[in-house]
């Protein structure tokens, strides 16, 4: 039987590593599983990084990712190599299996599988990546001050990034596969872009090759109407034709949007209790190292509270060997009308001389448990007997001493 972890993180990008730091520091038994020998994800492929807070004089992607990993290890995070091909999130213990034949079990799983920019797959693209070829204007625009660059793509993201690049570059040429004036982006962005004097346009064209001796110095364009090839001098090529989330193994396991990105709430929770999603493979507005790291911190903090809830429920409420009834009281200190009713419950339980258990949960902090037991009104008390939900009283006006007494009497008869 495999070792049981409190927190298993799939993916060692900045989101996964930050989750490892926060998880281990909270004394959770934490492990990170990644397909690569070296941690860091896409961030580790960036030669220079100037926009991570605190590193105004620059750093490297591999360098800062190594510090992330070392930080996590210093708190006790374990690291394993393996490519995940199957997961089972149906039970309270989550199970993860790899192509290499290894299996892992954990109470909580944080998914950080990452995403990669879609490529145009032409000669020179891979060789010159980070040497003039980029997939992130926010990351790399500052390296092209007063230089000439090209943008591939004409959707909302591409035009938005092209506009951003005009703040730095001397000129920005957009390579468009469509006829003149026809863009895939929204109309407002198209109109604004057409008026920008720094933006130039090459229509009916695609890039056949990216070339340069160590650094990009030109692209080879192909006119799709005539087939004619021509050289076009440029110092950089920014490619914005989308990204591909690495979530194939999650299909049918957690909710994904139409593009395959994980759907989460602000606590990074997926639709499956105990499973969280962070980083570039999450449906999000911005995909940067700093945002992925923030995702990981949020997910681990939320997971810690989830595990505490789970432990409290399992030990104090759901233990089938516990013969005495237990009242699970959902309330919230911010909801003033819930305070007096819970005090009434306190009083009734105290009079029972330890023959009745009481567990109080702040509904705002224990949202998962409240949802699990269909709590829609604050306060609500739920009576458990031998680990089973047997009765409840909902609403402040209904929770009286007499009502609670009757609830307990009925449980004795049951």
JSON list of C-alpha atoms in Angstrom, two decimals, residues 166-291:
[
{"chain": "A", "resi": 166, "resn": "UNK", "atom": "CA", "xyz": [3.94, 49.29, -29.20]},
{"chain": "A", "resi": 167, "resn": "UNK", "atom": "CA", "xyz": [4.84, 50.86, -25.84]},
{"chain": "A", "resi": 168, "resn": "UNK", "atom": "CA", "xyz": [8.33, 49.39, -26.21]},
{"chain": "A", "resi": 169, "resn": "UNK", "atom": "CA", "xyz": [9.17, 48.48, -29.81]},
{"chain": "A", "resi": 170, "resn": "UNK", "atom": "CA", "xyz": [9.87, 50.92, -32.63]},
{"chain": "A", "resi": 171, "resn": "UNK", "atom": "CA", "xyz": [7.39, 49.09, -34.87]},
{"chain": "A", "resi": 172, "resn": "UNK", "atom": "CA", "xyz": [5.11, 46.09, -34.46]},
{"chain": "A", "resi": 173, "resn": "UNK", "atom": "CA", "xyz": [4.12, 44.21, -37.62]},
{"chain": "A", "resi": 174, "resn": "UNK", "atom": "CA", "xyz": [1.10, 41.93, -37.37]},
{"chain": "A", "resi": 175, "resn": "UNK", "atom": "CA", "xyz": [1.14, 38.95, -39.74]},
{"chain": "A", "resi": 176, "resn": "UNK", "atom": "CA", "xyz": [-2.48, 38.19, -40.65]},
{"chain": "A", "resi": 177, "resn": "UNK", "atom": "CA", "xyz": [-3.70, 35.16, -42.59]},
{"chain": "A", "resi": 178, "resn": "UNK", "atom": "CA", "xyz": [-6.90, 36.94, -43.71]},
{"chain": "A", "resi": 179, "resn": "UNK", "atom": "CA", "xyz": [-7.73, 39.52, -46.34]},
{"chain": "A", "resi": 180, "resn": "UNK", "atom": "CA", "xyz": [-6.92, 43.16, -45.60]},
{"chain": "A", "resi": 181, "resn": "UNK", "atom": "CA", "xyz": [-9.02, 44.61, -42.80]},
{"chain": "A", "resi": 182, "resn": "UNK", "atom": "CA", "xyz": [-10.34, 41.23, -41.63]},
{"chain": "A", "resi": 183, "resn": "UNK", "atom": "CA", "xyz": [-9.34, 40.41, -38.03]},
{"chain": "A", "resi": 184, "resn": "UNK", "atom": "CA", "xyz": [-10.61, 37.73, -35.63]},
{"chain": "A", "resi": 185, "resn": "UNK", "atom": "CA", "xyz": [-10.52, 40.05, -32.61]},
{"chain": "A", "resi": 186, "resn": "UNK", "atom": "CA", "xyz": [-13.48, 42.08, -31.37]},
{"chain": "A", "resi": 187, "resn": "UNK", "atom": "CA", "xyz": [-14.48, 45.12, -33.44]},
{"chain": "A", "resi": 188, "resn": "UNK", "atom": "CA", "xyz": [-13.52, 47.72, -30.82]},
{"chain": "A", "resi": 189, "resn": "UNK", "atom": "CA", "xyz": [-9.97, 46.32, -30.51]},
{"chain": "A", "resi": 190, "resn": "UNK", "atom": "CA", "xyz": [-9.65, 46.13, -34.29]},
{"chain": "A", "resi": 191, "resn": "UNK", "atom": "CA", "xyz": [-10.64, 49.77, -34.76]},
{"chain": "A", "resi": 192, "resn": "UNK", "atom": "CA", "xyz": [-8.26, 50.93, -32.04]},
{"chain": "A", "resi": 193, "resn": "UNK", "atom": "CA", "xyz": [-5.38, 48.86, -33.46]},
{"chain": "A", "resi": 194, "resn": "UNK", "atom": "CA", "xyz": [-5.88, 50.17, -36.98]},
{"chain": "A", "resi": 195, "resn": "UNK", "atom": "CA", "xyz": [-5.40, 53.72, -35.69]},
{"chain": "A", "resi": 196, "resn": "UNK", "atom": "CA", "xyz": [-2.12, 52.96, -33.87]},
{"chain": "A", "resi": 197, "resn": "UNK", "atom": "CA", "xyz": [0.74, 54.49, -35.90]},
{"chain": "A", "resi": 198, "resn": "UNK", "atom": "CA", "xyz": [3.26, 51.96, -34.58]},
{"chain": "A", "resi": 199, "resn": "UNK", "atom": "CA", "xyz": [1.29, 48.98, -35.88]},
{"chain": "A", "resi": 200, "resn": "UNK", "atom": "CA", "xyz": [2.01, 47.70, -39.40]},
{"chain": "A", "resi": 201, "resn": "UNK", "atom": "CA", "xyz": [0.09, 44.95, -41.20]},
{"chain": "A", "resi": 202, "resn": "UNK", "atom": "CA", "xyz": [1.00, 42.14, -43.57]},
{"chain": "A", "resi": 203, "resn": "UNK", "atom": "CA", "xyz": [-2.17, 40.54, -44.94]},
{"chain": "A", "resi": 204, "resn": "UNK", "atom": "CA", "xyz": [-2.86, 37.15, -46.57]},
{"chain": "A", "resi": 205, "resn": "UNK", "atom": "CA", "xyz": [0.37, 35.82, -45.14]},
{"chain": "A", "resi": 206, "resn": "UNK", "atom": "CA", "xyz": [1.90, 33.21, -42.85]},
{"chain": "A", "resi": 207, "resn": "UNK", "atom": "CA", "xyz": [5.43, 32.68, -41.53]},
{"chain": "A", "resi": 208, "resn": "UNK", "atom": "CA", "xyz": [7.32, 29.88, -43.22]},
{"chain": "A", "resi": 209, "resn": "UNK", "atom": "CA", "xyz": [10.59, 30.24, -41.30]},
{"chain": "A", "resi": 210, "resn": "UNK", "atom": "CA", "xyz": [12.20, 32.21, -38.47]},
{"chain": "A", "resi": 211, "resn": "UNK", "atom": "CA", "xyz": [15.88, 32.84, -39.06]},
{"chain": "A", "resi": 212, "resn": "UNK", "atom": "CA", "xyz": [18.93, 34.39, -37.46]},
{"chain": "A", "resi": 213, "resn": "UNK", "atom": "CA", "xyz": [22.47, 33.68, -36.36]},
{"chain": "A", "resi": 214, "resn": "UNK", "atom": "CA", "xyz": [21.98, 33.19, -32.61]},
{"chain": "A", "resi": 215, "resn": "UNK", "atom": "CA", "xyz": [19.27, 35.88, -32.51]},
{"chain": "A", "resi": 216, "resn": "UNK", "atom": "CA", "xyz": [16.24, 36.46, -34.73]},
{"chain": "A", "resi": 217, "resn": "UNK", "atom": "CA", "xyz": [16.99, 38.82, -37.62]},
{"chain": "A", "resi": 218, "resn": "UNK", "atom": "CA", "xyz": [14.29, 37.94, -40.13]},
{"chain": "A", "resi": 219, "resn": "UNK", "atom": "CA", "xyz": [11.24, 35.86, -40.98]},
{"chain": "A", "resi": 220, "resn": "UNK", "atom": "CA", "xyz": [10.34, 34.27, -44.27]},
{"chain": "A", "resi": 221, "resn": "UNK", "atom": "CA", "xyz": [6.76, 35.16, -45.22]},
{"chain": "A", "resi": 222, "resn": "UNK", "atom": "CA", "xyz": [4.46, 33.25, -47.55]},
{"chain": "A", "resi": 223, "resn": "UNK", "atom": "CA", "xyz": [1.62, 34.95, -49.37]},
{"chain": "A", "resi": 224, "resn": "UNK", "atom": "CA", "xyz": [-1.22, 32.44, -49.22]},
{"chain": "A", "resi": 225, "resn": "UNK", "atom": "CA", "xyz": [-2.81, 33.73, -52.43]},
{"chain": "A", "resi": 226, "resn": "UNK", "atom": "CA", "xyz": [0.27, 33.61, -54.66]},
{"chain": "A", "resi": 227, "resn": "UNK", "atom": "CA", "xyz": [2.57, 31.24, -52.77]},
{"chain": "A", "resi": 228, "resn": "UNK", "atom": "CA", "xyz": [5.34, 33.84, -53.07]},
{"chain": "A", "resi": 229, "resn": "UNK", "atom": "CA", "xyz": [8.06, 33.78, -50.39]},
{"chain": "A", "resi": 230, "resn": "UNK", "atom": "CA", "xyz": [9.77, 36.94, -49.16]},
{"chain": "A", "resi": 231, "resn": "UNK", "atom": "CA", "xyz": [12.22, 37.90, -46.40]},
{"chain": "A", "resi": 232, "resn": "UNK", "atom": "CA", "xyz": [11.06, 40.37, -43.75]},
{"chain": "A", "resi": 233, "resn": "UNK", "atom": "CA", "xyz": [13.63, 41.88, -41.39]},
{"chain": "A", "resi": 234, "resn": "UNK", "atom": "CA", "xyz": [12.68, 41.81, -37.69]},
{"chain": "A", "resi": 235, "resn": "UNK", "atom": "CA", "xyz": [14.34, 41.54, -34.29]},
{"chain": "A", "resi": 236, "resn": "UNK", "atom": "CA", "xyz": [11.66, 39.45, -32.65]},
{"chain": "A", "resi": 237, "resn": "UNK", "atom": "CA", "xyz": [8.64, 37.25, -33.25]},
{"chain": "A", "resi": 238, "resn": "UNK", "atom": "CA", "xyz": [5.77, 37.12, -30.76]},
{"chain": "A", "resi": 239, "resn": "UNK", "atom": "CA", "xyz": [3.39, 34.21, -31.29]},
{"chain": "A", "resi": 240, "resn": "UNK", "atom": "CA", "xyz": [-0.16, 34.48, -29.93]},
{"chain": "A", "resi": 241, "resn": "UNK", "atom": "CA", "xyz": [-2.35, 31.76, -31.35]},
{"chain": "A", "resi": 242, "resn": "UNK", "atom": "CA", "xyz": [-3.52, 30.34, -28.03]},
{"chain": "A", "resi": 243, "resn": "UNK", "atom": "CA", "xyz": [-2.27, 27.97, -25.35]},
{"chain": "A", "resi": 244, "resn": "UNK", "atom": "CA", "xyz": [-2.77, 24.27, -24.77]},
{"chain": "A", "resi": 245, "resn": "UNK", "atom": "CA", "xyz": [-3.53, 23.19, -21.17]},
{"chain": "A", "resi": 246, "resn": "UNK", "atom": "CA", "xyz": [-2.10, 19.81, -20.15]},
{"chain": "A", "resi": 247, "resn": "UNK", "atom": "CA", "xyz": [-5.41, 18.48, -18.88]},
{"chain": "A", "resi": 248, "resn": "UNK", "atom": "CA", "xyz": [-6.20, 15.47, -21.07]},
{"chain": "A", "resi": 249, "resn": "UNK", "atom": "CA", "xyz": [-5.83, 13.17, -18.06]},
{"chain": "A", "resi": 250, "resn": "UNK", "atom": "CA", "xyz": [-8.44, 15.22, -16.20]},
{"chain": "A", "resi": 251, "resn": "UNK", "atom": "CA", "xyz": [-11.28, 14.85, -18.70]},
{"chain": "A", "resi": 252, "resn": "UNK", "atom": "CA", "xyz": [-14.29, 13.47, -16.86]},
{"chain": "A", "resi": 253, "resn": "UNK", "atom": "CA", "xyz": [-12.48, 13.84, -13.52]},
{"chain": "A", "resi": 254, "resn": "UNK", "atom": "CA", "xyz": [-12.92, 17.59, -12.80]},
{"chain": "A", "resi": 255, "resn": "UNK", "atom": "CA", "xyz": [-14.85, 20.30, -14.60]},
{"chain": "A", "resi": 256, "resn": "UNK", "atom": "CA", "xyz": [-13.03, 21.76, -17.62]},
{"chain": "A", "resi": 257, "resn": "UNK", "atom": "CA", "xyz": [-14.16, 24.60, -19.85]},
{"chain": "A", "resi": 258, "resn": "UNK", "atom": "CA", "xyz": [-14.60, 24.26, -23.61]},
{"chain": "A", "resi": 259, "resn": "UNK", "atom": "CA", "xyz": [-10.87, 24.92, -24.15]},
{"chain": "A", "resi": 260, "resn": "UNK", "atom": "CA", "xyz": [-9.78, 22.34, -21.58]},
{"chain": "A", "resi": 261, "resn": "UNK", "atom": "CA", "xyz": [-8.88, 24.73, -18.74]},
{"chain": "A", "resi": 262, "resn": "UNK", "atom": "CA", "xyz": [-9.74, 23.77, -15.15]},
{"chain": "A", "resi": 263, "resn": "UNK", "atom": "CA", "xyz": [-12.74, 25.64, -13.73]},
{"chain": "A", "resi": 264, "resn": "UNK", "atom": "CA", "xyz": [-12.12, 26.81, -10.16]},
{"chain": "A", "resi": 265, "resn": "UNK", "atom": "CA", "xyz": [-13.50, 29.33, -7.69]},
{"chain": "A", "resi": 266, "resn": "UNK", "atom": "CA", "xyz": [-11.51, 32.03, -5.88]},
{"chain": "A", "resi": 267, "resn": "UNK", "atom": "CA", "xyz": [-10.27, 29.42, -3.38]},
{"chain": "A", "resi": 268, "resn": "UNK", "atom": "CA", "xyz": [-8.88, 27.37, -6.30]},
{"chain": "A", "resi": 269, "resn": "UNK", "atom": "CA", "xyz": [-11.45, 24.63, -5.58]},
{"chain": "A", "resi": 270, "resn": "UNK", "atom": "CA", "xyz": [-12.56, 22.50, -8.51]},
{"chain": "A", "resi": 271, "resn": "UNK", "atom": "CA", "xyz": [-16.03, 20.93, -8.52]},
{"chain": "A", "resi": 272, "resn": "UNK", "atom": "CA", "xyz": [-14.58, 17.90, -6.70]},
{"chain": "A", "resi": 273, "resn": "UNK", "atom": "CA", "xyz": [-14.15, 18.24, -2.90]},
{"chain": "A", "resi": 274, "resn": "UNK", "atom": "CA", "xyz": [-10.49, 18.01, -1.92]},
{"chain": "A", "resi": 275, "resn": "UNK", "atom": "CA", "xyz": [-9.20, 18.74, -5.44]},
{"chain": "A", "resi": 276, "resn": "UNK", "atom": "CA", "xyz": [-7.78, 22.16, -6.34]},
{"chain": "A", "resi": 277, "resn": "UNK", "atom": "CA", "xyz": [-6.49, 23.69, -9.58]},
{"chain": "A", "resi": 278, "resn": "UNK", "atom": "CA", "xyz": [-3.72, 26.29, -9.94]},
{"chain": "A", "resi": 279, "resn": "UNK", "atom": "CA", "xyz": [-1.49, 27.95, -12.51]},
{"chain": "A", "resi": 280, "resn": "UNK", "atom": "CA", "xyz": [-1.64, 28.23, -16.29]},
{"chain": "A", "resi": 281, "resn": "UNK", "atom": "CA", "xyz": [-4.01, 25.28, -16.77]},
{"chain": "A", "resi": 282, "resn": "UNK", "atom": "CA", "xyz": [-6.66, 27.10, -14.76]},
{"chain": "A", "resi": 283, "resn": "UNK", "atom": "CA", "xyz": [-9.29, 29.32, -16.34]},
{"chain": "A", "resi": 284, "resn": "UNK", "atom": "CA", "xyz": [-7.74, 32.70, -15.47]},
{"chain": "A", "resi": 285, "resn": "UNK", "atom": "CA", "xyz": [-7.18, 36.24, -16.77]},
{"chain": "A", "resi": 286, "resn": "UNK", "atom": "CA", "xyz": [-3.37, 36.37, -16.52]},
{"chain": "A", "resi": 287, "resn": "UNK", "atom": "CA", "xyz": [-0.79, 33.60, -16.79]},
{"chain": "A", "resi": 288, "resn": "UNK", "atom": "CA", "xyz": [2.43, 34.71, -15.10]},
{"chain": "A", "resi": 289, "resn": "UNK", "atom": "CA", "xyz": [4.83, 33.27, -12.52]},
{"chain": "A", "resi": 290, "resn": "UNK", "atom": "CA", "xyz": [3.52, 35.67, -9.88]},
{"chain": "A", "resi": 291, "resn": "UNK", "atom": "CA", "xyz": [-0.14, 34.75, -10.46]}
]
